[in-house]
PDB file of C-alpha atoms in Angstrom:
ATOM      1  CA  MET H 981    -171.156 -55.421  -4.418  1.00 63.00           C
ATOM      2  CA  LYS H 982    -174.316 -53.905  -5.797  1.00 83.00           C
ATOM      3  CA  PHE H 983    -177.609 -55.415  -4.716  1.00 88.00           C
ATOM      4  CA  TRP H 984    -178.656 -56.487  -8.238  1.00 87.00           C
ATOM      5  CA  LYS H 985    -175.398 -58.412  -8.654  1.00 86.00           C
ATOM      6  CA  VAL H 986    -175.928 -60.262  -5.386  1.00 89.00           C
ATOM      7  CA  LEU H 987    -179.534 -60.939  -6.350  1.00 93.00           C
ATOM      8  CA  LEU H 988    -178.473 -62.342  -9.740  1.00 91.00           C
ATOM      9  CA  LEU H 989    -175.858 -64.591  -8.116  1.00 90.00           C
ATOM     10  CA  PHE H 990    -178.386 -65.723  -5.509  1.00 95.00           C
ATOM     11  CA  TYR H 991    -181.020 -66.550  -8.137  1.00 96.00           C
ATOM     12  CA  LEU H 992    -178.567 -68.391 -10.375  1.00 93.00           C
ATOM     13  CA  GLY H 993    -177.163 -70.371  -7.441  1.00 93.00           C
ATOM     14  CA  GLY H 994    -180.632 -71.300  -6.235  1.00 96.00           C
ATOM     15  CA  MET H 995    -181.686 -72.470  -9.686  1.00 96.00           C
ATOM     16  CA  VAL H 996    -178.524 -74.508 -10.265  1.00 94.00           C
ATOM     17  CA  TYR H 997    -178.613 -76.117  -6.807  1.00 94.00           C
ATOM     18  CA  THR H 998    -182.274 -77.052  -7.228  1.00 96.00           C
ATOM     19  CA  ALA H 999    -181.650 -78.378 -10.749  1.00 95.00           C
ATOM     20  CA  LEU H1000    -178.753 -80.521  -9.502  1.00 93.00           C
ATOM     21  CA  GLU H1001    -180.990 -82.019  -6.842  1.00 92.00           C
ATOM     22  CA  LEU H1002    -183.734 -82.708  -9.361  1.00 95.00           C
ATOM     23  CA  LEU H1003    -181.250 -84.448 -11.654  1.00 95.00           C
ATOM     24  CA  TRP H1004    -179.555 -86.386  -8.824  1.00 91.00           C
ATOM     25  CA  ARG H1005    -182.540 -87.405  -6.672  1.00 90.00           C
ATOM     26  CA  GLY H1006    -185.597 -86.559  -8.745  1.00 93.00           C
ATOM     27  CA  TYR H1007    -186.993 -84.117  -6.171  1.00 91.00           C
ATOM     28  CA  SER H1008    -185.995 -81.054  -4.172  1.00 92.00           C
ATOM     29  CA  HIS H1009    -187.300 -78.761  -1.455  1.00 93.00           C
ATOM     30  CA  SER H1010    -187.833 -74.990  -1.465  1.00 93.00           C
ATOM     31  CA  SER H1011    -185.164 -74.549   1.210  1.00 94.00           C
ATOM     32  CA  MET H1012    -182.607 -75.886  -1.277  1.00 94.00           C
ATOM     33  CA  PHE H1013    -183.174 -72.866  -3.528  1.00 97.00           C
ATOM     34  CA  VAL H1014    -182.314 -70.537  -0.640  1.00 97.00           C
ATOM     35  CA  LEU H1015    -179.362 -72.680   0.387  1.00 96.00           C
ATOM     36  CA  GLY H1016    -178.015 -72.818  -3.175  1.00 95.00           C
ATOM     37  CA  GLY H1017    -178.354 -69.078  -3.616  1.00 96.00           C
ATOM     38  CA  LEU H1018    -176.523 -68.359  -0.387  1.00 97.00           C
ATOM     39  CA  CYS H1019    -173.762 -70.837  -1.249  1.00 96.00           C
ATOM     40  CA  PHE H1020    -173.250 -69.321  -4.702  1.00 94.00           C
ATOM     41  CA  VAL H1021    -173.025 -65.771  -3.342  1.00 94.00           C
ATOM     42  CA  LEU H1022    -170.502 -66.786  -0.668  1.00 94.00           C
ATOM     43  CA  ILE H1023    -168.393 -68.922  -3.014  1.00 94.00           C
ATOM     44  CA  GLY H1024    -168.399 -66.058  -5.513  1.00 89.00           C
ATOM     45  CA  GLN H1025    -166.847 -63.823  -2.881  1.00 90.00           C
ATOM     46  CA  LEU H1026    -163.842 -66.144  -2.572  1.00 89.00           C
ATOM     47  CA  GLY H1027    -162.583 -64.996  -5.975  1.00 82.00           C
ATOM     48  CA  ARG H1028    -162.651 -61.365  -4.875  1.00 82.00           C
ATOM     49  CA  ARG H1029    -160.236 -61.828  -1.972  1.00 78.00           C
ATOM     50  CA  LYS H1030    -156.864 -60.138  -2.024  1.00 75.00           C
ATOM     51  CA  PRO H1031    -154.437 -61.817  -2.235  1.00 82.00           C
ATOM     52  CA  LYS H1032    -156.201 -64.061  -4.700  1.00 83.00           C
ATOM     53  CA  LEU H1033    -156.807 -67.634  -3.553  1.00 87.00           C
ATOM     54  CA  PRO H1034    -155.781 -70.336  -6.030  1.00 91.00           C
ATOM     55  CA  LEU H1035    -158.634 -72.284  -7.641  1.00 91.00           C
ATOM     56  CA  VAL H1036    -157.860 -75.405  -5.600  1.00 93.00           C
ATOM     57  CA  ALA H1037    -158.128 -73.459  -2.347  1.00 93.00           C
ATOM     58  CA  ARG H1038    -161.370 -71.789  -3.475  1.00 93.00           C
ATOM     59  CA  THR H1039    -162.931 -75.156  -4.289  1.00 95.00           C
ATOM     60  CA  VAL H1040    -161.973 -76.674  -0.937  1.00 96.00           C
ATOM     61  CA  VAL H1041    -163.171 -73.617   0.992  1.00 96.00           C
ATOM     62  CA  GLY H1042    -166.306 -73.566  -1.180  1.00 96.00           C
ATOM     63  CA  ALA H1043    -167.036 -77.194  -0.319  1.00 97.00           C
ATOM     64  CA  CYS H1044    -166.626 -76.337   3.371  1.00 97.00           C
ATOM     65  CA  ILE H1045    -169.070 -73.443   2.950  1.00 97.00           C
ATOM     66  CA  VAL H1046    -171.650 -75.725   1.318  1.00 97.00           C
ATOM     67  CA  THR H1047    -171.178 -78.421   3.962  1.00 97.00           C
ATOM     68  CA  VAL H1048    -171.522 -76.017   6.896  1.00 97.00           C
ATOM     69  CA  LEU H1049    -174.576 -74.344   5.367  1.00 97.00           C
ATOM     70  CA  GLU H1050    -176.140 -77.747   4.627  1.00 96.00           C
ATOM     71  CA  LEU H1051    -175.647 -78.698   8.262  1.00 97.00           C
ATOM     72  CA  GLY H1052    -177.278 -75.467   9.416  1.00 96.00           C
ATOM     73  CA  CYS H1053    -180.147 -75.848   6.972  1.00 95.00           C
ATOM     74  CA  GLY H1054    -180.549 -79.482   7.944  1.00 95.00           C
ATOM     75  CA  LEU H1055    -180.744 -78.668  11.633  1.00 96.00           C
ATOM     76  CA  LEU H1056    -183.410 -76.041  10.874  1.00 95.00           C
ATOM     77  CA  VAL H1057    -185.624 -77.639   8.222  1.00 94.00           C
ATOM     78  CA  ASN H1058    -184.638 -81.301   8.027  1.00 94.00           C
ATOM     79  CA  ARG H1059    -185.212 -82.505  11.576  1.00 89.00           C
ATOM     80  CA  ASN H1060    -187.534 -85.282  10.407  1.00 91.00           C
ATOM     81  CA  TYR H1061    -185.266 -86.283   7.458  1.00 91.00           C
ATOM     82  CA  ARG H1062    -187.916 -85.596   4.819  1.00 88.00           C
ATOM     83  CA  VAL H1063    -185.677 -83.329   2.729  1.00 89.00           C
ATOM     84  CA  TRP H1064    -182.602 -85.592   2.794  1.00 91.00           C
ATOM     85  CA  ASP H1065    -181.288 -88.393   4.939  1.00 94.00           C
ATOM     86  CA  TYR H1066    -177.596 -89.256   5.181  1.00 95.00           C
ATOM     87  CA  ARG H1067    -177.921 -91.531   8.220  1.00 96.00           C
ATOM     88  CA  GLN H1068    -176.957 -94.557   6.111  1.00 96.00           C
ATOM     89  CA  MET H1069    -173.987 -92.811   4.493  1.00 96.00           C
ATOM     90  CA  PRO H1070    -170.464 -93.385   5.815  1.00 97.00           C
ATOM     91  CA  LEU H1071    -168.942 -90.713   8.032  1.00 97.00           C
ATOM     92  CA  ASN H1072    -172.196 -88.798   8.474  1.00 97.00           C
ATOM     93  CA  PHE H1073    -172.921 -86.248  11.175  1.00 97.00           C
ATOM     94  CA  LEU H1074    -176.462 -86.406  12.575  1.00 96.00           C
ATOM     95  CA  GLY H1075    -177.622 -87.673   9.182  1.00 96.00           C
ATOM     96  CA  GLN H1076    -177.416 -84.111   7.859  1.00 97.00           C
ATOM     97  CA  ILE H1077    -173.960 -84.059   6.236  1.00 97.00           C
ATOM     98  CA  CYS H1078    -171.485 -86.748   5.231  1.00 97.00           C
ATOM     99  CA  LEU H1079    -167.946 -86.946   3.909  1.00 97.00           C
ATOM    100  CA  PRO H1080    -168.782 -88.444   0.480  1.00 96.00           C
ATOM    101  CA  TYR H1081    -171.052 -85.517  -0.398  1.00 95.00           C
ATOM    102  CA  SER H1082    -168.602 -82.999   1.030  1.00 96.00           C
ATOM    103  CA  LEU H1083    -165.971 -84.409  -1.319  1.00 96.00           C
ATOM    104  CA  LEU H1084    -168.452 -84.210  -4.184  1.00 95.00           C
ATOM    105  CA  TRP H1085    -168.895 -80.516  -3.401  1.00 95.00           C
ATOM    106  CA  VAL H1086    -165.157 -79.994  -3.926  1.00 96.00           C
ATOM    107  CA  ALA H1087    -165.533 -81.205  -7.517  1.00 95.00           C
ATOM    108  CA  LEU H1088    -168.752 -79.256  -8.078  1.00 94.00           C
ATOM    109  CA  CYS H1089    -167.174 -76.057  -6.769  1.00 95.00           C
ATOM    110  CA  ILE H1090    -164.667 -76.047  -9.657  1.00 95.00           C
ATOM    111  CA  PRO H1091    -167.236 -75.000 -12.291  1.00 94.00           C
ATOM    112  CA  VAL H1092    -168.940 -72.716  -9.759  1.00 93.00           C
ATOM    113  CA  CYS H1093    -165.692 -70.809  -9.137  1.00 92.00           C
ATOM    114  CA  ILE H1094    -165.019 -70.591 -12.871  1.00 91.00           C
ATOM    115  CA  LEU H1095    -168.571 -69.384 -13.552  1.00 91.00           C
ATOM    116  CA  CYS H1096    -168.335 -66.744 -10.814  1.00 88.00           C
ATOM    117  CA  ARG H1097    -165.077 -65.448 -12.280  1.00 87.00           C
ATOM    118  CA  TRP H1098    -166.576 -65.355 -15.771  1.00 89.00           C
ATOM    119  CA  MET H1099    -169.630 -63.471 -14.478  1.00 87.00           C
ATOM    120  CA  ARG H1100    -167.427 -60.891 -12.750  1.00 83.00           C
ATOM    121  CA  ARG H1101    -165.448 -60.299 -15.958  1.00 84.00           C
ATOM    122  CA  VAL H1102    -168.144 -60.535 -18.644  1.00 86.00           C
ATOM    123  CA  ILE H1103    -171.474 -59.707 -17.023  1.00 82.00           C
ATOM    124  CA  PHE H1104    -170.407 -57.408 -14.199  1.00 80.00           C
ATOM    125  CA  LEU H1105    -167.510 -55.919 -16.227  1.00 76.00           C
ATOM    126  CA  ALA H1106    -165.168 -55.989 -13.252  1.00 70.00           C
ATOM    127  CA  ASP H1107    -161.419 -56.571 -13.379  1.00 55.00           C
ATOM    128  CA  ASP H1108    -160.290 -59.781 -11.810  1.00 50.00           C
TER     129      ASP H1108
END
């Protein structure tokens, strides 16, 4: 994929992820822009696989991608729990990730997968 396409996906993902955090919690952190951009680029690649993964599989795998990257980001930049704190959430791991939010990512990955497909077809003019 061309660099400008990856950069556009990264920027869009970073903006959307940050906006979701601002709407949900009222604040965000600069690391969330980077995390969102990386998640969007990786989830966008799921639709390019051959054979094509069904939407349900892409959303579940996408949620796993977000959860794993959140754990990694949390272990790097959230050691003092100032960015987020899931220690009080059920089924959390080190207070960095938790099952309820992982399940939420499954639902949120549906529009992300659809948007990525639309961008490939309309903006990037690529066959799907």
